[in-house]
mmCIF file with all atom_site columns, C-alpha atoms in Angstrom:
data_model
loop_
_atom_site.group_PDB
_atom_site.id
_atom_site.type_symbol
_atom_site.label_atom_id
_atom_site.label_alt_id
_atom_site.label_comp_id
_atom_site.label_asym_id
_atom_site.label_entity_id
_atom_site.label_seq_id
_atom_site.pdbx_PDB_ins_code
_atom_site.Cartn_x
_atom_site.Cartn_y
_atom_site.Cartn_z
_atom_site.occupancy
_atom_site.B_iso_or_equiv
_atom_site.pdbx_formal_charge
_atom_site.auth_seq_id
_atom_site.auth_comp_id
_atom_site.auth_asym_id
_atom_site.auth_atom_id
_atom_site.pdbx_PDB_model_num
ATOM 1   C CA . PRO A 1 1   ? -2.457 81.077 -89.743 1.00 0.00 ? 1   PRO A CA 1
ATOM 2   C CA . GLU A 1 2   ? 1.138  80.236 -88.702 1.00 0.00 ? 2   GLU A CA 1
ATOM 3   C CA . GLU A 1 3   ? 1.885  80.839 -85.088 1.00 0.00 ? 3   GLU A CA 1
ATOM 4   C CA . TYR A 1 4   ? 4.790  83.194 -84.064 1.00 0.00 ? 4   TYR A CA 1
ATOM 5   C CA . SER A 1 5   ? 8.031  81.451 -83.345 1.00 0.00 ? 5   SER A CA 1
ATOM 6   C CA . ILE A 1 6   ? 11.262 83.009 -82.039 1.00 0.00 ? 6   ILE A CA 1
ATOM 7   C CA . ILE A 1 7   ? 13.160 80.748 -84.394 1.00 0.00 ? 7   ILE A CA 1
ATOM 8   C CA . LYS A 1 8   ? 11.896 82.051 -87.708 1.00 0.00 ? 8   LYS A CA 1
ATOM 9   C CA . GLU A 1 9   ? 14.178 83.541 -90.324 1.00 0.00 ? 9   GLU A CA 1
ATOM 10  C CA . TYR A 1 10  ? 15.934 86.841 -89.885 1.00 0.00 ? 10  TYR A CA 1
ATOM 11  C CA . SER A 1 11  ? 13.167 88.992 -91.125 1.00 0.00 ? 11  SER A CA 1
ATOM 12  C CA . GLU A 1 12  ? 10.961 87.831 -88.276 1.00 0.00 ? 12  GLU A CA 1
ATOM 13  C CA . ILE A 1 13  ? 13.643 88.183 -85.560 1.00 0.00 ? 13  ILE A CA 1
ATOM 14  C CA . GLU A 1 14  ? 12.742 91.868 -85.187 1.00 0.00 ? 14  GLU A CA 1
ATOM 15  C CA . GLU A 1 15  ? 9.476  90.683 -83.714 1.00 0.00 ? 15  GLU A CA 1
ATOM 16  C CA . SER A 1 16  ? 11.397 89.133 -80.851 1.00 0.00 ? 16  SER A CA 1
ATOM 17  C CA . SER A 1 17  ? 11.706 92.412 -78.970 1.00 0.00 ? 17  SER A CA 1
ATOM 18  C CA . GLU A 1 18  ? 8.045  91.940 -77.924 1.00 0.00 ? 18  GLU A CA 1
ATOM 19  C CA . LEU A 1 19  ? 8.854  88.362 -76.909 1.00 0.00 ? 19  LEU A CA 1
ATOM 20  C CA . ARG A 1 20  ? 11.753 89.556 -74.811 1.00 0.00 ? 20  ARG A CA 1
ATOM 21  C CA . GLU A 1 21  ? 9.656  92.145 -73.096 1.00 0.00 ? 21  GLU A CA 1
ATOM 22  C CA . ASN A 1 22  ? 7.053  89.485 -72.248 1.00 0.00 ? 22  ASN A CA 1
ATOM 23  C CA . LYS A 1 23  ? 9.711  87.104 -71.172 1.00 0.00 ? 23  LYS A CA 1
ATOM 24  C CA . GLU A 1 24  ? 11.251 89.717 -68.778 1.00 0.00 ? 24  GLU A CA 1
ATOM 25  C CA . LYS A 1 25  ? 7.762  90.279 -67.198 1.00 0.00 ? 25  LYS A CA 1
ATOM 26  C CA . THR A 1 26  ? 7.204  86.516 -67.038 1.00 0.00 ? 26  THR A CA 1
ATOM 27  C CA . ASP A 1 27  ? 10.514 85.933 -65.293 1.00 0.00 ? 27  ASP A CA 1
ATOM 28  C CA . ASN A 1 28  ? 9.844  88.691 -62.812 1.00 0.00 ? 28  ASN A CA 1
ATOM 29  C CA . SER A 1 29  ? 6.278  87.382 -62.052 1.00 0.00 ? 29  SER A CA 1
ATOM 30  C CA . ALA A 1 30  ? 7.459  83.798 -61.878 1.00 0.00 ? 30  ALA A CA 1
ATOM 31  C CA . GLN A 1 31  ? 10.172 84.737 -59.583 1.00 0.00 ? 31  GLN A CA 1
ATOM 32  C CA . LYS A 1 32  ? 7.594  86.261 -57.136 1.00 0.00 ? 32  LYS A CA 1
ATOM 33  C CA . GLU A 1 33  ? 5.086  83.430 -57.548 1.00 0.00 ? 33  GLU A CA 1
ATOM 34  C CA . ASN A 1 34  ? 7.273  80.232 -57.642 1.00 0.00 ? 34  ASN A CA 1
ATOM 35  C CA . ASN A 1 35  ? 8.176  79.109 -54.201 1.00 0.00 ? 35  ASN A CA 1
ATOM 36  C CA . ASN A 1 36  ? 10.355 76.286 -55.644 1.00 0.00 ? 36  ASN A CA 1
ATOM 37  C CA . THR A 1 37  ? 12.949 78.773 -56.851 1.00 0.00 ? 37  THR A CA 1
ATOM 38  C CA . ASN A 1 38  ? 15.882 79.180 -54.415 1.00 0.00 ? 38  ASN A CA 1
ATOM 39  C CA . THR A 1 39  ? 17.902 82.276 -55.113 1.00 0.00 ? 39  THR A CA 1
ATOM 40  C CA . LYS A 1 40  ? 21.116 80.701 -53.892 1.00 0.00 ? 40  LYS A CA 1
ATOM 41  C CA . THR A 1 41  ? 21.944 76.976 -54.190 1.00 0.00 ? 41  THR A CA 1
ATOM 42  C CA . GLU A 1 42  ? 24.040 74.891 -51.884 1.00 0.00 ? 42  GLU A CA 1
ATOM 43  C CA . LEU A 1 43  ? 26.872 75.369 -54.439 1.00 0.00 ? 43  LEU A CA 1
ATOM 44  C CA . GLY A 1 44  ? 26.808 79.061 -53.837 1.00 0.00 ? 44  GLY A CA 1
ATOM 45  C CA . ILE A 1 45  ? 25.331 80.026 -57.184 1.00 0.00 ? 45  ILE A CA 1
ATOM 46  C CA . ASP A 1 46  ? 22.766 82.829 -57.076 1.00 0.00 ? 46  ASP A CA 1
ATOM 47  C CA . VAL A 1 47  ? 20.533 81.503 -59.853 1.00 0.00 ? 47  VAL A CA 1
ATOM 48  C CA . GLU A 1 48  ? 18.431 84.802 -60.184 1.00 0.00 ? 48  GLU A CA 1
ATOM 49  C CA . GLN A 1 49  ? 21.683 86.857 -60.488 1.00 0.00 ? 49  GLN A CA 1
ATOM 50  C CA . GLU A 1 50  ? 23.178 84.454 -63.036 1.00 0.00 ? 50  GLU A CA 1
ATOM 51  C CA . THR A 1 51  ? 19.987 84.241 -65.199 1.00 0.00 ? 51  THR A CA 1
ATOM 52  C CA . ALA A 1 52  ? 19.792 88.006 -65.161 1.00 0.00 ? 52  ALA A CA 1
ATOM 53  C CA . LYS A 1 53  ? 23.302 88.183 -66.600 1.00 0.00 ? 53  LYS A CA 1
ATOM 54  C CA . ILE A 1 54  ? 22.510 85.541 -69.092 1.00 0.00 ? 54  ILE A CA 1
ATOM 55  C CA . GLU A 1 55  ? 19.425 87.395 -70.242 1.00 0.00 ? 55  GLU A CA 1
ATOM 56  C CA . GLU A 1 56  ? 21.370 90.571 -70.603 1.00 0.00 ? 56  GLU A CA 1
ATOM 57  C CA . ILE A 1 57  ? 23.857 88.757 -72.943 1.00 0.00 ? 57  ILE A CA 1
ATOM 58  C CA . TYR A 1 58  ? 21.011 87.173 -74.799 1.00 0.00 ? 58  TYR A CA 1
ATOM 59  C CA . ASN A 1 59  ? 19.265 90.614 -75.240 1.00 0.00 ? 59  ASN A CA 1
ATOM 60  C CA . THR A 1 60  ? 22.514 92.119 -76.452 1.00 0.00 ? 60  THR A CA 1
ATOM 61  C CA . THR A 1 61  ? 23.016 89.355 -78.955 1.00 0.00 ? 61  THR A CA 1
ATOM 62  C CA . PHE A 1 62  ? 19.466 89.900 -80.350 1.00 0.00 ? 62  PHE A CA 1
ATOM 63  C CA . SER A 1 63  ? 20.165 93.624 -80.637 1.00 0.00 ? 63  SER A CA 1
ATOM 64  C CA . HIS A 1 64  ? 23.313 92.910 -82.714 1.00 0.00 ? 64  HIS A CA 1
ATOM 65  C CA . ILE A 1 65  ? 21.361 90.532 -84.855 1.00 0.00 ? 65  ILE A CA 1
ATOM 66  C CA . LYS A 1 66  ? 18.737 93.308 -85.343 1.00 0.00 ? 66  LYS A CA 1
ATOM 67  C CA . ASP A 1 67  ? 21.286 95.902 -86.309 1.00 0.00 ? 67  ASP A CA 1
ATOM 68  C CA . ASN A 1 68  ? 23.176 93.482 -88.600 1.00 0.00 ? 68  ASN A CA 1
ATOM 69  C CA . SER A 1 69  ? 26.355 93.677 -86.631 1.00 0.00 ? 69  SER A CA 1
ATOM 70  C CA . LEU A 1 70  ? 26.752 89.877 -86.465 1.00 0.00 ? 70  LEU A CA 1
ATOM 71  C CA . LYS A 1 71  ? 27.775 87.725 -89.450 1.00 0.00 ? 71  LYS A CA 1
ATOM 72  C CA . LYS A 1 72  ? 24.838 85.458 -90.510 1.00 0.00 ? 72  LYS A CA 1
ATOM 73  C CA . THR A 1 73  ? 25.748 82.142 -92.138 1.00 0.00 ? 73  THR A CA 1
ATOM 74  C CA . ILE A 1 74  ? 22.928 79.965 -93.522 1.00 0.00 ? 74  ILE A CA 1
ATOM 75  C CA . VAL A 1 75  ? 24.375 76.470 -93.217 1.00 0.00 ? 75  VAL A CA 1
ATOM 76  C CA . GLU A 1 76  ? 21.224 74.723 -94.569 1.00 0.00 ? 76  GLU A CA 1
ATOM 77  C CA . ASP A 1 77  ? 17.602 75.787 -94.940 1.00 0.00 ? 77  ASP A CA 1
ATOM 78  C CA . GLY A 1 78  ? 16.342 75.988 -91.415 1.00 0.00 ? 78  GLY A CA 1
ATOM 79  C CA . PHE A 1 79  ? 19.797 76.254 -89.769 1.00 0.00 ? 79  PHE A CA 1
ATOM 80  C CA . SER A 1 80  ? 21.590 79.588 -89.286 1.00 0.00 ? 80  SER A CA 1
ATOM 81  C CA . ILE A 1 81  ? 24.679 80.647 -87.340 1.00 0.00 ? 81  ILE A CA 1
ATOM 82  C CA . TYR A 1 82  ? 25.436 84.067 -86.098 1.00 0.00 ? 82  TYR A CA 1
ATOM 83  C CA . SER A 1 83  ? 29.017 85.081 -85.242 1.00 0.00 ? 83  SER A CA 1
ATOM 84  C CA . ASP A 1 84  ? 31.227 87.998 -84.370 1.00 0.00 ? 84  ASP A CA 1
ATOM 85  C CA . ASN A 1 85  ? 34.812 87.812 -85.592 1.00 0.00 ? 85  ASN A CA 1
ATOM 86  C CA . ASP A 1 86  ? 34.522 84.057 -85.943 1.00 0.00 ? 86  ASP A CA 1
ATOM 87  C CA . ASN A 1 87  ? 33.229 83.814 -82.244 1.00 0.00 ? 87  ASN A CA 1
ATOM 88  C CA . LEU A 1 88  ? 29.998 81.837 -82.208 1.00 0.00 ? 88  LEU A CA 1
ATOM 89  C CA . LYS A 1 89  ? 27.097 83.831 -80.728 1.00 0.00 ? 89  LYS A CA 1
ATOM 90  C CA . LEU A 1 90  ? 23.825 82.225 -81.750 1.00 0.00 ? 90  LEU A CA 1
ATOM 91  C CA . ILE A 1 91  ? 22.489 79.103 -83.599 1.00 0.00 ? 91  ILE A CA 1
ATOM 92  C CA . PHE A 1 92  ? 18.959 78.824 -85.009 1.00 0.00 ? 92  PHE A CA 1
ATOM 93  C CA . ALA A 1 93  ? 17.571 75.405 -85.805 1.00 0.00 ? 93  ALA A CA 1
ATOM 94  C CA . GLN A 1 94  ? 13.970 75.199 -87.026 1.00 0.00 ? 94  GLN A CA 1
ATOM 95  C CA . LYS A 1 95  ? 11.824 72.295 -86.083 1.00 0.00 ? 95  LYS A CA 1
ATOM 96  C CA . ASP A 1 96  ? 12.058 70.671 -89.446 1.00 0.00 ? 96  ASP A CA 1
ATOM 97  C CA . TYR A 1 97  ? 15.802 70.746 -89.201 1.00 0.00 ? 97  TYR A CA 1
ATOM 98  C CA . SER A 1 98  ? 16.362 69.905 -85.563 1.00 0.00 ? 98  SER A CA 1
ATOM 99  C CA . LYS A 1 99  ? 14.082 66.839 -85.781 1.00 0.00 ? 99  LYS A CA 1
ATOM 100 C CA . ILE A 1 100 ? 13.084 67.178 -82.119 1.00 0.00 ? 100 ILE A CA 1
ATOM 101 C CA . ASN A 1 101 ? 9.744  68.847 -82.630 1.00 0.00 ? 101 ASN A CA 1
ATOM 102 C CA . TYR A 1 102 ? 10.912 72.176 -81.412 1.00 0.00 ? 102 TYR A CA 1
ATOM 103 C CA . ASP A 1 103 ? 12.246 75.288 -82.868 1.00 0.00 ? 103 ASP A CA 1
ATOM 104 C CA . CYS A 1 104 ? 15.517 75.877 -81.141 1.00 0.00 ? 104 CYS A CA 1
ATOM 105 C CA . PHE A 1 105 ? 18.065 78.529 -80.529 1.00 0.00 ? 105 PHE A CA 1
ATOM 106 C CA . TYR A 1 106 ? 21.301 78.322 -78.623 1.00 0.00 ? 106 TYR A CA 1
ATOM 107 C CA . CYS A 1 107 ? 23.185 81.405 -77.281 1.00 0.00 ? 107 CYS A CA 1
ATOM 108 C CA . TYR A 1 108 ? 26.891 81.363 -76.564 1.00 0.00 ? 108 TYR A CA 1
ATOM 109 C CA . GLN A 1 109 ? 29.523 83.487 -74.749 1.00 0.00 ? 109 GLN A CA 1
ATOM 110 C CA . ASN A 1 110 ? 33.215 82.667 -75.233 1.00 0.00 ? 110 ASN A CA 1
ATOM 111 C CA . GLU A 1 111 ? 32.275 79.639 -77.273 1.00 0.00 ? 111 GLU A CA 1
ATOM 112 C CA . LYS A 1 112 ? 30.230 78.149 -74.339 1.00 0.00 ? 112 LYS A CA 1
ATOM 113 C CA . LEU A 1 113 ? 26.594 77.526 -74.288 1.00 0.00 ? 113 LEU A CA 1
ATOM 114 C CA . ILE A 1 114 ? 24.858 79.859 -71.897 1.00 0.00 ? 114 ILE A CA 1
ATOM 115 C CA . PHE A 1 115 ? 21.161 79.849 -72.960 1.00 0.00 ? 115 PHE A CA 1
ATOM 116 C CA . ALA A 1 116 ? 18.852 77.756 -75.045 1.00 0.00 ? 116 ALA A CA 1
ATOM 117 C CA . PHE A 1 117 ? 15.183 78.117 -75.957 1.00 0.00 ? 117 PHE A CA 1
ATOM 118 C CA . TYR A 1 118 ? 12.970 75.352 -77.323 1.00 0.00 ? 118 TYR A CA 1
ATOM 119 C CA . GLU A 1 119 ? 9.529  76.147 -78.642 1.00 0.00 ? 119 GLU A CA 1
ATOM 120 C CA . GLY A 1 120 ? 7.070  73.499 -79.693 1.00 0.00 ? 120 GLY A CA 1
ATOM 121 C CA . THR A 1 121 ? 3.439  73.860 -80.802 1.00 0.00 ? 121 THR A CA 1
ATOM 122 C CA . THR A 1 122 ? 2.120  73.622 -77.219 1.00 0.00 ? 122 THR A CA 1
ATOM 123 C CA . SER A 1 123 ? 5.066  74.062 -74.863 1.00 0.00 ? 123 SER A CA 1
ATOM 124 C CA . ALA A 1 124 ? 8.251  76.086 -74.469 1.00 0.00 ? 124 ALA A CA 1
ATOM 125 C CA . HIS A 1 125 ? 11.446 75.492 -72.464 1.00 0.00 ? 125 HIS A CA 1
ATOM 126 C CA . TYR A 1 126 ? 14.118 77.980 -71.410 1.00 0.00 ? 126 TYR A CA 1
ATOM 127 C CA . PHE A 1 127 ? 17.563 76.570 -70.380 1.00 0.00 ? 127 PHE A CA 1
ATOM 128 C CA . TYR A 1 128 ? 20.193 78.649 -68.571 1.00 0.00 ? 128 TYR A CA 1
ATOM 129 C CA . PHE A 1 129 ? 23.807 77.443 -68.245 1.00 0.00 ? 129 PHE A CA 1
ATOM 130 C CA . LYS A 1 130 ? 26.819 78.491 -66.122 1.00 0.00 ? 130 LYS A CA 1
ATOM 131 C CA . ASP A 1 131 ? 30.198 76.788 -66.657 1.00 0.00 ? 131 ASP A CA 1
ATOM 132 C CA . GLU A 1 132 ? 28.552 74.196 -68.921 1.00 0.00 ? 132 GLU A CA 1
ATOM 133 C CA . LYS A 1 133 ? 26.106 73.123 -66.166 1.00 0.00 ? 133 LYS A CA 1
ATOM 134 C CA . MET A 1 134 ? 22.401 73.834 -66.364 1.00 0.00 ? 134 MET A CA 1
ATOM 135 C CA . ILE A 1 135 ? 21.308 76.080 -63.483 1.00 0.00 ? 135 ILE A CA 1
ATOM 136 C CA . ARG A 1 136 ? 17.720 76.730 -64.493 1.00 0.00 ? 136 ARG A CA 1
ATOM 137 C CA . TRP A 1 137 ? 15.069 75.042 -66.641 1.00 0.00 ? 137 TRP A CA 1
ATOM 138 C CA . ARG A 1 138 ? 11.928 77.033 -67.157 1.00 0.00 ? 138 ARG A CA 1
ATOM 139 C CA . LYS A 1 139 ? 9.114  74.845 -68.388 1.00 0.00 ? 139 LYS A CA 1
ATOM 140 C CA . CYS A 1 140 ? 6.053  76.472 -69.914 1.00 0.00 ? 140 CYS A CA 1
ATOM 141 C CA . GLU A 1 141 ? 3.259  73.976 -70.649 1.00 0.00 ? 141 GLU A CA 1
ATOM 142 C CA . ASP A 1 142 ? 1.292  76.566 -72.629 1.00 0.00 ? 142 ASP A CA 1
ATOM 143 C CA . VAL A 1 143 ? 3.459  78.260 -75.285 1.00 0.00 ? 143 VAL A CA 1
ATOM 144 C CA . SER A 1 144 ? 0.975  81.136 -75.504 1.00 0.00 ? 144 SER A CA 1
ATOM 145 C CA . ASN A 1 145 ? 1.205  81.848 -71.787 1.00 0.00 ? 145 ASN A CA 1
ATOM 146 C CA . SER A 1 146 ? 4.762  81.801 -70.493 1.00 0.00 ? 146 SER A CA 1
ATOM 147 C CA . GLU A 1 147 ? 3.609  83.459 -67.235 1.00 0.00 ? 147 GLU A CA 1
ATOM 148 C CA . GLU A 1 148 ? 2.472  80.044 -66.028 1.00 0.00 ? 148 GLU A CA 1
ATOM 149 C CA . GLY A 1 149 ? 5.977  78.734 -66.452 1.00 0.00 ? 149 GLY A CA 1
ATOM 150 C CA . ILE A 1 150 ? 7.765  76.874 -63.620 1.00 0.00 ? 150 ILE A CA 1
ATOM 151 C CA . ASN A 1 151 ? 11.367 77.351 -62.770 1.00 0.00 ? 151 ASN A CA 1
ATOM 152 C CA . HIS A 1 152 ? 13.474 74.243 -61.957 1.00 0.00 ? 152 HIS A CA 1
ATOM 153 C CA . ASP A 1 153 ? 16.764 75.382 -60.401 1.00 0.00 ? 153 ASP A CA 1
ATOM 154 C CA . MET A 1 154 ? 19.672 72.910 -60.282 1.00 0.00 ? 154 MET A CA 1
ATOM 155 C CA . GLU A 1 155 ? 17.225 70.101 -59.613 1.00 0.00 ? 155 GLU A CA 1
ATOM 156 C CA . ASP A 1 156 ? 18.302 66.546 -58.819 1.00 0.00 ? 156 ASP A CA 1
ATOM 157 C CA . SER A 1 157 ? 15.751 64.839 -60.990 1.00 0.00 ? 157 SER A CA 1
ATOM 158 C CA . THR A 1 158 ? 15.822 62.461 -63.944 1.00 0.00 ? 158 THR A CA 1
ATOM 159 C CA . GLU A 1 159 ? 13.827 64.774 -66.111 1.00 0.00 ? 159 GLU A CA 1
ATOM 160 C CA . TYR A 1 160 ? 16.099 67.741 -65.351 1.00 0.00 ? 160 TYR A CA 1
ATOM 161 C CA . SER A 1 161 ? 19.204 65.725 -66.065 1.00 0.00 ? 161 SER A CA 1
ATOM 162 C CA . GLN A 1 162 ? 17.734 64.389 -69.342 1.00 0.00 ? 162 GLN A CA 1
ATOM 163 C CA . TRP A 1 163 ? 16.919 67.923 -70.594 1.00 0.00 ? 163 TRP A CA 1
ATOM 164 C CA . GLU A 1 164 ? 20.382 69.082 -69.558 1.00 0.00 ? 164 GLU A CA 1
ATOM 165 C CA . SER A 1 165 ? 22.108 66.283 -71.455 1.00 0.00 ? 165 SER A CA 1
ATOM 166 C CA . THR A 1 166 ? 19.747 66.647 -74.512 1.00 0.00 ? 166 THR A CA 1
ATOM 167 C CA . VAL A 1 167 ? 20.307 70.454 -74.819 1.00 0.00 ? 167 VAL A CA 1
ATOM 168 C CA . GLN A 1 168 ? 24.099 70.166 -74.534 1.00 0.00 ? 168 GLN A CA 1
ATOM 169 C CA . GLN A 1 169 ? 24.252 67.445 -77.064 1.00 0.00 ? 169 GLN A CA 1
ATOM 170 C CA . ASN A 1 170 ? 22.000 69.294 -79.540 1.00 0.00 ? 170 ASN A CA 1
ATOM 171 C CA . ALA A 1 171 ? 24.045 72.466 -79.018 1.00 0.00 ? 171 ALA A CA 1
ATOM 172 C CA . ARG A 1 172 ? 27.126 70.706 -80.174 1.00 0.00 ? 172 ARG A CA 1
ATOM 173 C CA . THR A 1 173 ? 25.641 69.109 -83.212 1.00 0.00 ? 173 THR A CA 1
#
């Protein structure tokens, strides 16, 4: 049987409320368990506060999708755009369309990327952005158990930088 994916067509988006609830629980438990997560960086950004704001916007966007208050444009099979008065809110790109072995979605505020989610067959990645800079990458090695995810906050590593660049590039194309 086909596994659940947050990036399926609109009829399956309603199921995402359960995913959001699990994600909120995961984020809260990971925040308590992950000693690598600094709440405030040397740049003065409170990552926990910023990710909470982003998740609120993301949840609101999904509510608007669910109640049909956003305009849905199917660009091609496997690629959909949601907008509000010509303001980009969300892009869905299924694995077969994105060609990067992940189902992807990108959430925007004021035409700027603020959140991205990549789900593969075995792993999932959550990316949080503030002012076009990635502030958190949450890596879950087991897509079915996001509670075991690890937060990487404003890391100075090659892998972090590569993901940041990849996500930003994919969000523009």
